[in-house]
Coordinates of C-alpha atoms in Angstrom, one line a residue:
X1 CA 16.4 6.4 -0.5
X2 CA 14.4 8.6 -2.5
X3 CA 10.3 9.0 -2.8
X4 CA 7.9 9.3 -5.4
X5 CA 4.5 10.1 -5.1
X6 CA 1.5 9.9 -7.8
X7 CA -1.1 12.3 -7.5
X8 CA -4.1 12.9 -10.4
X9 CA -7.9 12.2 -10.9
X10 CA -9.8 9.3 -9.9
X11 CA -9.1 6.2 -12.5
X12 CA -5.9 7.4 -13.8
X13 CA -4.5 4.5 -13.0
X14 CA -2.4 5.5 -10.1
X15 CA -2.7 2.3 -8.0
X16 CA -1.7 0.0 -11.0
X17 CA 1.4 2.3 -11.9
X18 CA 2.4 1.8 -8.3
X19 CA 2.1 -2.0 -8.5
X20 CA 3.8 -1.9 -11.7
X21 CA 6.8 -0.2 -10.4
X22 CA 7.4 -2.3 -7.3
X23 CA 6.7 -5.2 -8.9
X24 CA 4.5 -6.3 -5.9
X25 CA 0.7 -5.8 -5.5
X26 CA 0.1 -3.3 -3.0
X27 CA -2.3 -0.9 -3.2
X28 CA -5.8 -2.1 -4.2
X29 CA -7.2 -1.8 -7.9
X30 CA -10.1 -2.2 -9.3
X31 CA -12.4 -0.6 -12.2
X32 CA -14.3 2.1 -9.7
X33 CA -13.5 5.5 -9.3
X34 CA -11.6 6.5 -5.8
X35 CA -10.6 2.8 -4.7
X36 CA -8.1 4.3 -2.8
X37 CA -8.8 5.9 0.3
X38 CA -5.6 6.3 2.1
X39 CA -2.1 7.2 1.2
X40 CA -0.3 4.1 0.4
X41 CA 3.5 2.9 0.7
X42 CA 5.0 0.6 -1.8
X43 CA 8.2 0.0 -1.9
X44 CA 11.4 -0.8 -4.0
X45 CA 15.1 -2.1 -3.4
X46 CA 18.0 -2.5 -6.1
X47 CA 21.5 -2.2 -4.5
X48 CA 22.6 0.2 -3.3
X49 CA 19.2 2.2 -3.7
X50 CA 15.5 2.4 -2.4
X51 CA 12.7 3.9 -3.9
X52 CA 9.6 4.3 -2.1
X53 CA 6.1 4.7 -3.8
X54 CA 3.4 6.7 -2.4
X55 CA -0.1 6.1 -3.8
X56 CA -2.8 8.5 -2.7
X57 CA -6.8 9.3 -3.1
X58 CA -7.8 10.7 -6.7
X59 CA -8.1 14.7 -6.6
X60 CA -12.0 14.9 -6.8
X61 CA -14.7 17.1 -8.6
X62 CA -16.5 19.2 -6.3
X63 CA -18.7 22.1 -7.0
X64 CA -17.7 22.2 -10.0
X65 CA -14.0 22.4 -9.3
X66 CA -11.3 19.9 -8.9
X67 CA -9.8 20.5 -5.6
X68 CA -6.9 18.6 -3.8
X69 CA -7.8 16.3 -1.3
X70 CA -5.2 16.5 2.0
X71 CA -3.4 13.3 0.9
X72 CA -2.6 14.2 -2.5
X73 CA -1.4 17.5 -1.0
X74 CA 0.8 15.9 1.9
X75 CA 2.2 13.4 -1.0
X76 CA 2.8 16.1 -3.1
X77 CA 5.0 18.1 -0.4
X78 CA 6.5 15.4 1.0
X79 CA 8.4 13.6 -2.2
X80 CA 11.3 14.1 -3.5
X81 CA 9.7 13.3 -6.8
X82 CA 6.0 14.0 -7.7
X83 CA 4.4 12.3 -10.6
X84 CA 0.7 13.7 -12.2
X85 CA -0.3 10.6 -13.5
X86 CA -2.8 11.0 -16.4
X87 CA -4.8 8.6 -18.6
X88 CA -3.7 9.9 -22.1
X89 CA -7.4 8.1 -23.5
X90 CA -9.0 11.0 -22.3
X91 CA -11.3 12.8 -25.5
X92 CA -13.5 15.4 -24.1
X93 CA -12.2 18.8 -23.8
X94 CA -14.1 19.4 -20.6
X95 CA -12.0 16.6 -19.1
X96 CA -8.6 18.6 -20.1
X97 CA -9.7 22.0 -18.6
X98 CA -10.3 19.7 -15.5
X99 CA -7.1 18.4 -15.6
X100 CA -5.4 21.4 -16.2
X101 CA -7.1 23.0 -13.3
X102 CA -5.4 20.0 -11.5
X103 CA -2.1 20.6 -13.0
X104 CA -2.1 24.4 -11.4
X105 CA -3.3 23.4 -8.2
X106 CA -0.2 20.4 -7.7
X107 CA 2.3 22.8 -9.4
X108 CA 1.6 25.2 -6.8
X109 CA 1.6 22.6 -4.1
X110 CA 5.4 21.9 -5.8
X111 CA 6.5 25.6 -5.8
X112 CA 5.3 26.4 -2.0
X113 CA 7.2 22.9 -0.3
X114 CA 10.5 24.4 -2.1
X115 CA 10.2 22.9 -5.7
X116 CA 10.1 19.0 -6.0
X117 CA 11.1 17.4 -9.1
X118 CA 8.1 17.0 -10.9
X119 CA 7.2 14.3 -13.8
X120 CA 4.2 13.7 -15.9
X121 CA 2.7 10.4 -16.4
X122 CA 0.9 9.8 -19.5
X123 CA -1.1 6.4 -18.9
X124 CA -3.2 4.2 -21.0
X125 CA -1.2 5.0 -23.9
X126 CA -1.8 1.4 -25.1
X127 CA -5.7 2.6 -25.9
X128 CA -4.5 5.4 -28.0
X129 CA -4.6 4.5 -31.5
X130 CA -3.2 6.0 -34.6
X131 CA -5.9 8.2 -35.2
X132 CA -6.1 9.7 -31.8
X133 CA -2.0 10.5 -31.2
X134 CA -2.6 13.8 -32.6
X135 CA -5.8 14.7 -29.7
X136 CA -3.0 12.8 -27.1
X137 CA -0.3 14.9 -28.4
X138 CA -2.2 18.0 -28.2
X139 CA -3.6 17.4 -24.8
X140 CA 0.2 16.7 -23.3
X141 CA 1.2 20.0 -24.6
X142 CA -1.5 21.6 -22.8
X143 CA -0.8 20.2 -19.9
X144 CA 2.8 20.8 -19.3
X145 CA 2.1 24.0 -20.5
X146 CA 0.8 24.4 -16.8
X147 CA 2.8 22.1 -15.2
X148 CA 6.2 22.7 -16.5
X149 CA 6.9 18.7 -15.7
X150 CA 11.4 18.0 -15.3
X151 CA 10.5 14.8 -17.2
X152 CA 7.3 13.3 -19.5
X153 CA 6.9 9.5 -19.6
X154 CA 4.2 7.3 -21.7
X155 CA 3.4 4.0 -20.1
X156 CA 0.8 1.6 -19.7
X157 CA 0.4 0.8 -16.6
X158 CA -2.0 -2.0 -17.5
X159 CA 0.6 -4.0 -20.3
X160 CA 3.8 -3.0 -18.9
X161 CA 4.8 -0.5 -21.5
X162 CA 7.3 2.2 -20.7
X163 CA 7.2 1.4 -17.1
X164 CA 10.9 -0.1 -16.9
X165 CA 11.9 2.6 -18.2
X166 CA 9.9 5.1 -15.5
X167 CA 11.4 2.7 -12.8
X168 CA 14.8 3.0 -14.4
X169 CA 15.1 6.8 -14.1
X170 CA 13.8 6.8 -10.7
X171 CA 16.1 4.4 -9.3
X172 CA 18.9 6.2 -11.0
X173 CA 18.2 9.5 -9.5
X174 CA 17.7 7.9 -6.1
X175 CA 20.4 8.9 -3.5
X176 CA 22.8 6.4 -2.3
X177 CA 22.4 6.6 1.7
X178 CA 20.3 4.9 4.6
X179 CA 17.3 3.2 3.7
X180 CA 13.9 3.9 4.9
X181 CA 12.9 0.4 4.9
X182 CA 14.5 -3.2 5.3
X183 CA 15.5 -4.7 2.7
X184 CA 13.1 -7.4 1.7
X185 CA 10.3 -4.8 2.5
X186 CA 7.3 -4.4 -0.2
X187 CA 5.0 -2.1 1.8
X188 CA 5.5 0.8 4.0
X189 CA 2.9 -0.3 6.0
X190 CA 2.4 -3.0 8.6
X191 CA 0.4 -6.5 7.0
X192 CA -2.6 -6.6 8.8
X193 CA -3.2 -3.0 6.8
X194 CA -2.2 -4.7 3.7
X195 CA -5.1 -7.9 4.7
X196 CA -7.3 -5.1 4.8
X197 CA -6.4 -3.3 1.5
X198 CA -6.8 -6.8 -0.2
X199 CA -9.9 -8.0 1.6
X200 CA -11.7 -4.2 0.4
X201 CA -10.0 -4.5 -3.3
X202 CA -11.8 -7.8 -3.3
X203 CA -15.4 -6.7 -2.0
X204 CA -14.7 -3.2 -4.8
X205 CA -14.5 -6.2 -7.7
X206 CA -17.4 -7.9 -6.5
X207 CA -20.0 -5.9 -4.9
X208 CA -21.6 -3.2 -6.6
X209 CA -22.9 0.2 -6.3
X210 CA -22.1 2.3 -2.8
X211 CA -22.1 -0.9 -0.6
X212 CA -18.5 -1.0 -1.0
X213 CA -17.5 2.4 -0.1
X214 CA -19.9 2.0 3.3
X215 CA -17.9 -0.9 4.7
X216 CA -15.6 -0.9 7.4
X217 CA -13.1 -3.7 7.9
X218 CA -11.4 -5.2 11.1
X219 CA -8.9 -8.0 12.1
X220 CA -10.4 -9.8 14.9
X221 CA -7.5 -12.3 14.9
X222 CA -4.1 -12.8 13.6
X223 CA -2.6 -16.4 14.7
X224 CA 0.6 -18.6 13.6
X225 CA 0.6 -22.0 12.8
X226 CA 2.9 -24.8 14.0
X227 CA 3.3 -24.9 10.3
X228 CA 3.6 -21.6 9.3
X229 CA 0.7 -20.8 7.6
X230 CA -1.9 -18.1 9.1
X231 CA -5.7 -17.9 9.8
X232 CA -6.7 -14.6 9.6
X233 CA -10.3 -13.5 11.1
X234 CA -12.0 -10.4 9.3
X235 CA -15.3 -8.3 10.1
X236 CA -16.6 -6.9 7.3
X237 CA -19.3 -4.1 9.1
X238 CA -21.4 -2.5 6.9
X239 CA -23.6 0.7 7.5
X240 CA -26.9 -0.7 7.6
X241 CA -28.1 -4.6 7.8
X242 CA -30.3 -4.7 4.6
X243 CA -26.7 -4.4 3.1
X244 CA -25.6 -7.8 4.3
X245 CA -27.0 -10.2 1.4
X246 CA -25.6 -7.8 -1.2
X247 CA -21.9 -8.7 0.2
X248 CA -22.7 -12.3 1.2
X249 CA -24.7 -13.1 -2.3
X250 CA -27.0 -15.8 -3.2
X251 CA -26.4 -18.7 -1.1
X252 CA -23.2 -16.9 0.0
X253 CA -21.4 -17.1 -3.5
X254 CA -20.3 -13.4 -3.4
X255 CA -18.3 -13.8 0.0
X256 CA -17.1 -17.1 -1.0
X257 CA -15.7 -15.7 -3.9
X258 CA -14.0 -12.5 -1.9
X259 CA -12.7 -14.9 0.5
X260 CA -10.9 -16.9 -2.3
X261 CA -9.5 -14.3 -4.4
X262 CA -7.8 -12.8 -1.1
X263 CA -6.9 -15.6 0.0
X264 CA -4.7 -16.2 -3.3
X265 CA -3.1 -13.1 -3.2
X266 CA -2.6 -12.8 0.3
X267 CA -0.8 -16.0 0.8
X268 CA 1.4 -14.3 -2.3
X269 CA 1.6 -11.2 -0.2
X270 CA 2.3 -12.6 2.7
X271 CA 4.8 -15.6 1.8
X272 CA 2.5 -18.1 3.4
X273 CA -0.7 -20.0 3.2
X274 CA -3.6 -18.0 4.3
X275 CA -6.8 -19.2 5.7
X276 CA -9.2 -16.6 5.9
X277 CA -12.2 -16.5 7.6
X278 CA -14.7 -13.6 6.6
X279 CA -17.5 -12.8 8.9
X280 CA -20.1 -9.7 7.4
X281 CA -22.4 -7.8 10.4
X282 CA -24.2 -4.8 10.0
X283 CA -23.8 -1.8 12.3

């Protein structure tokens, strides 16, 4: 088997790229900045090979800097592969010194675990019209300029473009050997983390503002049916109680509407019908 990681800034579309590829909705995806908060495992089986995705937390602004956060490091270092996914839409120039800064700091990360192969990710080429190519064009060169990428791909995560051929080359440079994961695997991790990575992609969509990022979830119960489906129990805590209506809604429409939209792609997830039942309390 063989592992790629995607590192790069918030929105880049990381999280998409990484559904694309497996062909399997994994990690969670919606239109805000820093969705994901873990490092996530997707992952990917044609005979004889296995490819495993890893999805991690945007590199973040901070004082003025961008600086690495831990999991993008740890992905970086641990890959055989690392990808700097970038959205190639990107106009202002202050936005390419940023992501040049970025492009130094996960080339270095490269050179000091012993020199991964590296790739760069141009995504969102599908919103790059004719007249911008030139600004897209221009901004790529800068950029592996820095990074000194093995490989440059342009995809859209989002339509599909370019990614079979992204998926291709990985798979091709994959090892032939043990896998890391069964065979029918989609995730590297266990389901009641992938309930949870729905169930928060679901409140992300819906809910607005910082409520989202405030709330903590737990499984309070997992059971089996004689028939095979499951019921899944779910806490939704948030940090204070004045929060609770803005995740329940006007007569409860928002967390009827969470509950159905996980629900759908859960049971797809999961192979099974899902009942789930959401419950929101306040710490």
């Amino acid at each position: 088997f063989t592992t790629a990681a995607m590192v790069g800034l918030p929105n880049a579309g990381k999280s998409t790229l990484v559904n694309a590829l497996a062909r399997w909705h994994v990690a969670a995806v919606t239109h805000k900045a820093n969705t994901t908060r873990r490092r996530i495992a997707a992952v990917l089986t044609e005979r004889p090979v296995q490819v495993v995705f890893l999805d991690s937390p945007g590199l973040v602004e901070r004082s003025g800097s961008v600086a690495v956060r831990k999991d993008g490091v740890r992905a970086a270092i641990e890959a055989e592969t690392a990808l700097l996914v970038v959205d190639g839409a990107v106009q202002r120039t202050q936005k390419w010194d940023q992501l040049c800064h970025v492009a130094e700091e996960v080339a270095a990360t490269r050179d000091k675990a012993g020199g991964s192969k590296m790739g760069l990710v141009v995504n969102k080429v599908d919103r790059v019209d004719t007249t911008r190519r030139a600004h897209m064009a221009d901004f790529v060169s800068r950029l592996n300029a820095v990074l000194k990428a093995d490989n440059i791909f342009y995809v859209s995560a989002l339509k599909g473009h370019g990614v079979a051929h992204l998926r291709d080359f990985l798979l091709s440079t994959a090892p032939l050997g043990e896998w890391m994961y069964a065979e029918d695997a989609r995730a590297g991790d266990p389901p009641i983390v992938q309930v949870e990575e729905i169930v928060r992609e679901k409140i992300m969509q819906r809910v607005h503002d910082e409520v989202p990022y405030q709330c903590a979830l737990l499984t309070e119960s997992w059971a089996t049916r004689d028939d095979g489906s499951l019921r899944i129990v779910q806490c939704i805590q948030v940090s204070r109680s004045s929060q609770i209506p803005r995740v329940v809604g006007t007569d409860g429409a928002a967390i009827a509407w969470i509950k159905h939209a996980a629900q759908r792609d859960l049971s797809e997830a999961l192979g099974c019908p899902v009942e789930l039942v959401l419950r929101v309390v306040g710490k």
